[in-house]
Each structure stands twice: as structure tokens, then as C-alpha cells.
PDB file of C-alpha atoms in Angstrom:
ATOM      1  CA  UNK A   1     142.598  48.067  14.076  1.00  0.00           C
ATOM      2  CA  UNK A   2     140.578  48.178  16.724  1.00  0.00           C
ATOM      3  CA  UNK A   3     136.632  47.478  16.904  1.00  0.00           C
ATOM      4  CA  UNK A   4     136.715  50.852  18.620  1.00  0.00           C
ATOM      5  CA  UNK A   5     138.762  52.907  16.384  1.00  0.00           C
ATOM      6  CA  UNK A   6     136.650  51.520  13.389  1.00  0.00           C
ATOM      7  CA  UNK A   7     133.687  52.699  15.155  1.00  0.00           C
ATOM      8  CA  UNK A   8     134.537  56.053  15.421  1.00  0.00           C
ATOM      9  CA  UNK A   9     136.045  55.911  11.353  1.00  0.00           C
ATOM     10  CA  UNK A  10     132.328  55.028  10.702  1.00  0.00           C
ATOM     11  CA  UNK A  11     131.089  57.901  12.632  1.00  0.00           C
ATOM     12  CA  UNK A  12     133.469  60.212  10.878  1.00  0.00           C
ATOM     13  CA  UNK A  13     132.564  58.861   7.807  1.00  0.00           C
ATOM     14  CA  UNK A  14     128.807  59.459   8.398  1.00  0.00           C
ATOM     15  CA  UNK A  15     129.262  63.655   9.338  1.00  0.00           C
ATOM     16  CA  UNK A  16     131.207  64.214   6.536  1.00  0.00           C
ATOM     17  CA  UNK A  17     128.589  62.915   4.323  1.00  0.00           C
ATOM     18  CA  UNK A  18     125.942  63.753   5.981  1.00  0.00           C
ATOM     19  CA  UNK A  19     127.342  67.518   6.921  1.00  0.00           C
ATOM     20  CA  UNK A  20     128.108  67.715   2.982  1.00  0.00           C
ATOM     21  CA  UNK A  21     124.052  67.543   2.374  1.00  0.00           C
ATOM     22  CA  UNK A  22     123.348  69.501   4.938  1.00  0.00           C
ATOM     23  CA  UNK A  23     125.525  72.736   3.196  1.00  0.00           C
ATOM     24  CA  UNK A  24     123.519  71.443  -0.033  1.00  0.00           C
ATOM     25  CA  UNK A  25     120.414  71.786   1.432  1.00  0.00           C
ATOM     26  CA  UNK A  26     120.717  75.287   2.612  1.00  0.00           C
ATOM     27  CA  UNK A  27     121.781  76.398  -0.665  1.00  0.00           C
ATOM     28  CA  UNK A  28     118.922  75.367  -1.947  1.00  0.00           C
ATOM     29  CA  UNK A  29     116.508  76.810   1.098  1.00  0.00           C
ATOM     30  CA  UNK A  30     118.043  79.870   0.106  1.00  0.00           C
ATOM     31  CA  UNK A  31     116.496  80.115  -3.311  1.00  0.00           C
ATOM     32  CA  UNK A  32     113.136  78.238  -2.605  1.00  0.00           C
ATOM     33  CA  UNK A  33     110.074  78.496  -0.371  1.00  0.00           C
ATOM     34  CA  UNK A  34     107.530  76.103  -0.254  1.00  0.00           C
ATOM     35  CA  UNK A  35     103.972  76.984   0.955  1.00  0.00           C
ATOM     36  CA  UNK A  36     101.486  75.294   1.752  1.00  0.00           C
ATOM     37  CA  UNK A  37      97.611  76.257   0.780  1.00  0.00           C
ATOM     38  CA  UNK A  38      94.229  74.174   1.242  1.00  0.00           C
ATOM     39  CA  UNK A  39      91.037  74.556  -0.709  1.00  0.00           C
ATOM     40  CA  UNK A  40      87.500  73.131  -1.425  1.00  0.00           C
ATOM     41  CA  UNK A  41      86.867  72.020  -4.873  1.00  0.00           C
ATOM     42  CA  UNK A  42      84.658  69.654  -7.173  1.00  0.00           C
ATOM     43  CA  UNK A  43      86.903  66.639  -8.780  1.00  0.00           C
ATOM     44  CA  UNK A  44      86.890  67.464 -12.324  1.00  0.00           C
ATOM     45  CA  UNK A  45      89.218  64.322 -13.303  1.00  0.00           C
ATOM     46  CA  UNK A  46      90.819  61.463 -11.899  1.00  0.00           C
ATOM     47  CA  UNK A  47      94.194  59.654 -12.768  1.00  0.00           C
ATOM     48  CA  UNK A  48      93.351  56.014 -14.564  1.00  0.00           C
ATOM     49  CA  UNK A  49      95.683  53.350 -13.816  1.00  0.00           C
ATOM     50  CA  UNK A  50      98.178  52.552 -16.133  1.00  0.00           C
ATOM     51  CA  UNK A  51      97.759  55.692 -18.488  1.00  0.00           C
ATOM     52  CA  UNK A  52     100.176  57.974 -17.516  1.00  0.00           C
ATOM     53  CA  UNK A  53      98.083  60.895 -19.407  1.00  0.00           C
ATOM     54  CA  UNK A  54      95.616  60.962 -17.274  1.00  0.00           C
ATOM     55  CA  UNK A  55      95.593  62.940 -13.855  1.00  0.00           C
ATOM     56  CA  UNK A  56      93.690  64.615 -11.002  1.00  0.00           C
ATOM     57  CA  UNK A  57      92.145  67.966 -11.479  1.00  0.00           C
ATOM     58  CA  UNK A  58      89.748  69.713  -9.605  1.00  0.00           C
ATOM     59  CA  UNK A  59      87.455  73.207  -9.790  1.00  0.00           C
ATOM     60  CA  UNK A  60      88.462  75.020  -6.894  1.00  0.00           C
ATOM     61  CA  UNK A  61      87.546  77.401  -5.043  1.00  0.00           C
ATOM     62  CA  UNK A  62      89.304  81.108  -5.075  1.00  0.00           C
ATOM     63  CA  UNK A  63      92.489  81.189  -2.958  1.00  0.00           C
ATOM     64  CA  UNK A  64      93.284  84.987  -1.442  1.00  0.00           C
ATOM     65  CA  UNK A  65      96.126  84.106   0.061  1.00  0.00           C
ATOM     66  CA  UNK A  66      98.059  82.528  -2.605  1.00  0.00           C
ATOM     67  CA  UNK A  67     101.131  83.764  -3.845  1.00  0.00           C
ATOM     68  CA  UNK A  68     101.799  84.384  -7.832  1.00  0.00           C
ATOM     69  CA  UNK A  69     104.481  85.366  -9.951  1.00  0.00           C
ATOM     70  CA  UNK A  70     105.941  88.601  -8.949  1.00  0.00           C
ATOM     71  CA  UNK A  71     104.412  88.351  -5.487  1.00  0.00           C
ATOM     72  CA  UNK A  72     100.988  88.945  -6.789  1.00  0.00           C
ATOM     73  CA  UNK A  73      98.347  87.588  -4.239  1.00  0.00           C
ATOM     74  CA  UNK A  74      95.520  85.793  -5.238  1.00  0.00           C
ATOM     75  CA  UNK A  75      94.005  82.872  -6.971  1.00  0.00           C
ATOM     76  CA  UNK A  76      91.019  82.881  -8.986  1.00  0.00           C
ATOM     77  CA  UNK A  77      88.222  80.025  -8.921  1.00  0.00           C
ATOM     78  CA  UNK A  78      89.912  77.873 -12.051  1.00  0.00           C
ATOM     79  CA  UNK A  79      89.965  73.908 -12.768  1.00  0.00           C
ATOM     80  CA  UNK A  80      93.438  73.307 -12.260  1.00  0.00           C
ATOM     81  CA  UNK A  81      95.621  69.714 -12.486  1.00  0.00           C
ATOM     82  CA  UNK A  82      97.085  68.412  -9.005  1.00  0.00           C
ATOM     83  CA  UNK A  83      99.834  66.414  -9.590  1.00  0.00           C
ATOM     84  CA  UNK A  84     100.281  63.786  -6.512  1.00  0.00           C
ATOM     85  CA  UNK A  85     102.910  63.634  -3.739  1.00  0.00           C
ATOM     86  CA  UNK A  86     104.331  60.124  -3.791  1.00  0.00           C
ATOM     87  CA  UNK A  87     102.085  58.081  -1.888  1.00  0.00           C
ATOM     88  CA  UNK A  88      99.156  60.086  -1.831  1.00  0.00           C
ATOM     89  CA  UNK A  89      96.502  57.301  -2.918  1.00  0.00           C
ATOM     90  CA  UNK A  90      92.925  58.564  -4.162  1.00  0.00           C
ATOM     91  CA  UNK A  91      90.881  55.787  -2.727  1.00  0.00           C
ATOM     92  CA  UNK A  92      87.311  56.261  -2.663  1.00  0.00           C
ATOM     93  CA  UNK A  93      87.840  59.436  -4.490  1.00  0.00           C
ATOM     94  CA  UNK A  94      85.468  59.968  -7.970  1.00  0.00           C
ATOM     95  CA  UNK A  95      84.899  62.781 -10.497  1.00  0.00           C
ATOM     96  CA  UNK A  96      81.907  65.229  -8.814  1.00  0.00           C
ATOM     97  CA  UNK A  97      83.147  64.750  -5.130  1.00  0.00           C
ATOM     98  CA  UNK A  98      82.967  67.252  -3.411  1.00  0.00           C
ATOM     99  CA  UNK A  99      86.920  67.676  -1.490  1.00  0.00           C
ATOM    100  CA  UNK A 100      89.643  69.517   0.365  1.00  0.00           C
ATOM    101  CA  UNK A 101      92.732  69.979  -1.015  1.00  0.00           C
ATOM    102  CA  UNK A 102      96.141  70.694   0.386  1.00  0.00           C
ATOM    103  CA  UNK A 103      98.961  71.629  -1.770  1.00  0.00           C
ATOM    104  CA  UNK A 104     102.656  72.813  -1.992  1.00  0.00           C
ATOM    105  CA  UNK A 105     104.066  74.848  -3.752  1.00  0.00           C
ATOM    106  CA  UNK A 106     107.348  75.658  -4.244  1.00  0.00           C
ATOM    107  CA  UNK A 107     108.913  78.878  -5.258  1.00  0.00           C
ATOM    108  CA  UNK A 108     111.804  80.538  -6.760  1.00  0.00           C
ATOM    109  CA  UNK A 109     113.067  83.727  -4.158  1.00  0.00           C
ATOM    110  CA  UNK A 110     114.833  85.100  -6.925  1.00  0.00           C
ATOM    111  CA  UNK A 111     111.908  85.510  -9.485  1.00  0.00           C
ATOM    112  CA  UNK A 112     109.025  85.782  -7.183  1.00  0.00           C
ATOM    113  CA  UNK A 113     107.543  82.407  -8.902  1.00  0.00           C
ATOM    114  CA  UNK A 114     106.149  78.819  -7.900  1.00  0.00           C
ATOM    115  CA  UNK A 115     108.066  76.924 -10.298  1.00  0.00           C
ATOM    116  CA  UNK A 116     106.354  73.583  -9.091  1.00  0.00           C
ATOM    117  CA  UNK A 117     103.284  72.004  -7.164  1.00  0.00           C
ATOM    118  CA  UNK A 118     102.046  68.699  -6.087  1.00  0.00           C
ATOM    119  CA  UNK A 119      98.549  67.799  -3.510  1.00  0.00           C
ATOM    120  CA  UNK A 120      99.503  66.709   0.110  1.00  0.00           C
ATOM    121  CA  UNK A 121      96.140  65.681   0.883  1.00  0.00           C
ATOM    122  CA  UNK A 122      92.650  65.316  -0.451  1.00  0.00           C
ATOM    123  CA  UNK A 123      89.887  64.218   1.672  1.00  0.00           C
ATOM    124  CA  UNK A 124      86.150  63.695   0.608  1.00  0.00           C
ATOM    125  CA  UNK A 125      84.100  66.310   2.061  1.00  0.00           C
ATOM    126  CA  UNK A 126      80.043  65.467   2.810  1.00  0.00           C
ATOM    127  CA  UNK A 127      78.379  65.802  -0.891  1.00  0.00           C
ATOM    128  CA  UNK A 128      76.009  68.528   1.259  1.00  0.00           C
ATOM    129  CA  UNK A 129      79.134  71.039   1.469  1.00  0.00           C
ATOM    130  CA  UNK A 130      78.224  74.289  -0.721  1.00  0.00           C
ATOM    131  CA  UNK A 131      81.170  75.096  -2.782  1.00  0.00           C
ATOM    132  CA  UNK A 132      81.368  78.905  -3.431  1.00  0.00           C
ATOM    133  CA  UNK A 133      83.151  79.585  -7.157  1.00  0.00           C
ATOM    134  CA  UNK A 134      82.583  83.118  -6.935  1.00  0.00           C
ATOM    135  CA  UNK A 135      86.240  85.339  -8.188  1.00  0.00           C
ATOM    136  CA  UNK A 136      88.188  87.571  -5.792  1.00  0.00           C
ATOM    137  CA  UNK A 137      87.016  91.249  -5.891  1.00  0.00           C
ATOM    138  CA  UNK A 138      89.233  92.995  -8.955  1.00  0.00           C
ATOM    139  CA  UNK A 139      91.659  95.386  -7.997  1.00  0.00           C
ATOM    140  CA  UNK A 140      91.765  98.994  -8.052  1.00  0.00           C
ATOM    141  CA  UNK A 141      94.063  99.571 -11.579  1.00  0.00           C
TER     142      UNK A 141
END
């Protein structure tokens, strides 16, 4: 064969795999959504290396915009755990900092549900920043 008709079995090689997780990856587009959200918050906890039990939490601020189960909108103040992307190192980062957060979520279309999360990004904000922890209005029942 030649070095040219090799060639272009390669290439033919690589869009058939490559076009095969493509199809897989809209399938599963079509049943999740992942958003993203960003916050203020106090670091409640930090992971400790080596003990797998450990993790990052923080006391954040209320989130209006976020999306709950059945589509409900809203997030209270809480202290919640952030589990971190891969890679996302917390250098520098200690329990009381003050901090923005950004996290994904990702939900499930069909049931109106995140199903998972994990933090993007936390930076150190000034230890001067006023955090507000008041709760979103209640609704009308």
C-alpha cells in the first residue's frame, strides 16, 4: 500500500471514531444541562491532604437565580459542600476566608433536577467584603 492510501485509512479511521462520540454526546446533551452560578461565601471547611473525608464547604450567600428540583428557583443562604473540578487547587485558601465561588451544575431535563455539582473557581475575596446571609423573600403560598 501506498504511504498515501494509508493516510487517508487513518483519516477514515479517525471520523468514524470520532463521529461515533460525537452521536454519544448529543444523546447525552439531550437529557442534561449544565449551569453555571457564582456566589460569595465564608469557607466553612477545607479538604486535608490525604483524608479523603474531608472536603471544601462554604456558607454562602442566597442564590435567586438558581434552579431546583422541579424548576423551582431559588437558593437559600445554607453551608453547603463543593466538591472540586479536577485541577482546581485551593492554594492560599483557609477556613474564615472570605471567597467567590463558581459552580456547575448539571441537570436532568427529564426530572427538572441537578443530579450533580462540582466548584470551577474560588478566588479569595479582600477579608473587608461584607457578606450578606440574609434568605430570599418567601413566596406567596
Amino acid at each position: 500500500m501506498s504511504m498515501f492510501t494509508l493516510r487517508v485509512l487513518g483519516l477514515a479511521a479517525v471520523v468514524v471514531v470520532f463521529g461515533g462520540c460525537r452521536e454519544k454526546s448529543a444523546a447525552v446533551e439531550k437529557t442534561t444541562a449544565v449551569h453555571s452560578y457564582t456566589v460569595r461565601g465564608q469557607v466553612v471547611t477545607v479538604p486535608v491532604a490525604g483524608d479523603p473525608r474531608t472536603e471544601f464547604s462554604a456558607r454562602h450567600e442566597a442564590i435567586p437565580e438558581f434552579k431546583g428540583p422541579g424548576g423551582e428557583m431559588g437558593m437559600n443562604t445554607m453551608t453547603m459542600p463543593f466538591p472540586l473540578k479536577d485541577g482546581l487547587a485551593l492554594d492560599g485558601i483557609a477556613v474564615g476566608d472570605k471567597v467567590e465561588i463558581t459552580f456547575e451544575v448539571i441537570y436532568d431535563l427529564a426530572k427538572l433536577s441537578p443530579v450533580d455539582w462540582a466548584a470551577v473557581s474560588v478566588k479569595e475575596l479582600p477579608a473587608e467584603t461584607a457578606l450578606n446571609f440574609s434568605e430570599l423573600p418567601r413566596k406567596p403560598e
